[in-house]
CSV table of C-alpha atoms in Angstrom, one decimal:
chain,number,residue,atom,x,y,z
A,19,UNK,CA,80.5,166.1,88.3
A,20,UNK,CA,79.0,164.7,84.9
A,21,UNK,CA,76.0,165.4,83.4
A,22,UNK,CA,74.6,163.9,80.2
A,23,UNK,CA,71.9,165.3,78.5
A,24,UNK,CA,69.9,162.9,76.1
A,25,UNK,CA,69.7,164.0,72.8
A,26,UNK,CA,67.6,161.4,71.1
A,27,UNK,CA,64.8,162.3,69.0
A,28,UNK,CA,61.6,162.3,71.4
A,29,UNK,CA,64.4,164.7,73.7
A,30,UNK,CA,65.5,166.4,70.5
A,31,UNK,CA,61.6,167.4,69.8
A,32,UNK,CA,60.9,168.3,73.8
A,33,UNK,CA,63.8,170.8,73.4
A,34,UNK,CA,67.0,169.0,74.3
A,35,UNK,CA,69.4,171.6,72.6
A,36,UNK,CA,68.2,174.3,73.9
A,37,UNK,CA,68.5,172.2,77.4
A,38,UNK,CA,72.4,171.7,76.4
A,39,UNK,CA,73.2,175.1,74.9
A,40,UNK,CA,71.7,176.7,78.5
A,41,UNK,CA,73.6,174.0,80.2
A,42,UNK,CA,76.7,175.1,78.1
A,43,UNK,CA,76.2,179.2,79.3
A,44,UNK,CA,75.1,178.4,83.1
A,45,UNK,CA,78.4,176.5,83.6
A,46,UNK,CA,80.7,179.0,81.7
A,47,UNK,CA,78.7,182.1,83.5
A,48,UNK,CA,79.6,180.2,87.0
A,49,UNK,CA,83.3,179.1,86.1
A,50,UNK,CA,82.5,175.7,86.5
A,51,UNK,CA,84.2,174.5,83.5
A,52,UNK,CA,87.2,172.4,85.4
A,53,UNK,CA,84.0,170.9,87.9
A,54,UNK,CA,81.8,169.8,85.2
A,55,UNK,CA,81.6,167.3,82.4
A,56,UNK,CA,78.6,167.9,80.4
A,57,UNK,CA,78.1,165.5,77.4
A,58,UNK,CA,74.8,163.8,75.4
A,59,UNK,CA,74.1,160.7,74.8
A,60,UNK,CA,70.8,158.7,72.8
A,61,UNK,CA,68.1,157.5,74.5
A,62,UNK,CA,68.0,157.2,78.3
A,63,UNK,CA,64.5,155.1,77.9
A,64,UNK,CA,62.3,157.5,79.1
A,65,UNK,CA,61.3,159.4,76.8
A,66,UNK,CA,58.0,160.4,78.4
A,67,UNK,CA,59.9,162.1,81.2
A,68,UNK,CA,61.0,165.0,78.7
A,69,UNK,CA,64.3,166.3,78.2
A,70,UNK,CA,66.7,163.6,80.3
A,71,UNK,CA,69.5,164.5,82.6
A,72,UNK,CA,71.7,162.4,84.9
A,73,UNK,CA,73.7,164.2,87.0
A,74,UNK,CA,76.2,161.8,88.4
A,75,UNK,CA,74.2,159.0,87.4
A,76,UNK,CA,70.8,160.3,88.9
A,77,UNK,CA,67.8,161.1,86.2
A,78,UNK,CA,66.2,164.0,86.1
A,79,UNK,CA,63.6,165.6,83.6
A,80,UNK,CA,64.3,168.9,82.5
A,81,UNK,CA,62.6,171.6,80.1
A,82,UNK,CA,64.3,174.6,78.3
A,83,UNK,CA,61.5,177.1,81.2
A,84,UNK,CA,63.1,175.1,84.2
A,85,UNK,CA,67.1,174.5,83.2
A,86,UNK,CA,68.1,177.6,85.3
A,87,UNK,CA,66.0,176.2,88.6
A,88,UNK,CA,67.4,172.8,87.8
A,89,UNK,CA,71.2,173.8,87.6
A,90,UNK,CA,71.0,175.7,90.4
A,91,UNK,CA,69.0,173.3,92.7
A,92,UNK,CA,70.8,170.3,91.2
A,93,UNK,CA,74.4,170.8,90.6
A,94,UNK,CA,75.2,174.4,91.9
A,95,UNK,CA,74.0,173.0,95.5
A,96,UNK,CA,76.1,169.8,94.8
A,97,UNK,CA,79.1,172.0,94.3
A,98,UNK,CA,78.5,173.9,97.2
């Protein structure tokens, strides 16, 4: 699985590294380091959505208060 946080500047400002660095701990607290890519990238174009995230190639809007909810609805389950 790949997901690919966007770290451009309107991300940056709606919290984006706190995003990756939760990201970074969910996946290492689950052992889902071999099963996961997680990279950034600059600006996914929709900046008004929040903090981007494709998993897989489908976007997603996520916010440092809803990371946890998101990993596990949206790539735990897809692990499953």
């Amino acid at each position: 699985m790949k997901i690919t946080v966007c770290i451009g500047s309107s991300c940056h400002i709606k919290g984006s590294r706190p995003v990756v660095e939760q990201l970074q701990t969910l996946i290492a607290e689950n052992d889902l380091g071999d099963r996961i890519e997680l990279g950034g990238t600059f600006c996914m174009g929709k900046c008004q959505q929040g903090v981007c995230v494709t998993v897989d190639g489908a976007l997603f809007s996520v916010s440092p208060e809803n990371v946890k909810e998101f990993f596990r609805d949206h790539v735990k389950a897809k692990l499953a």
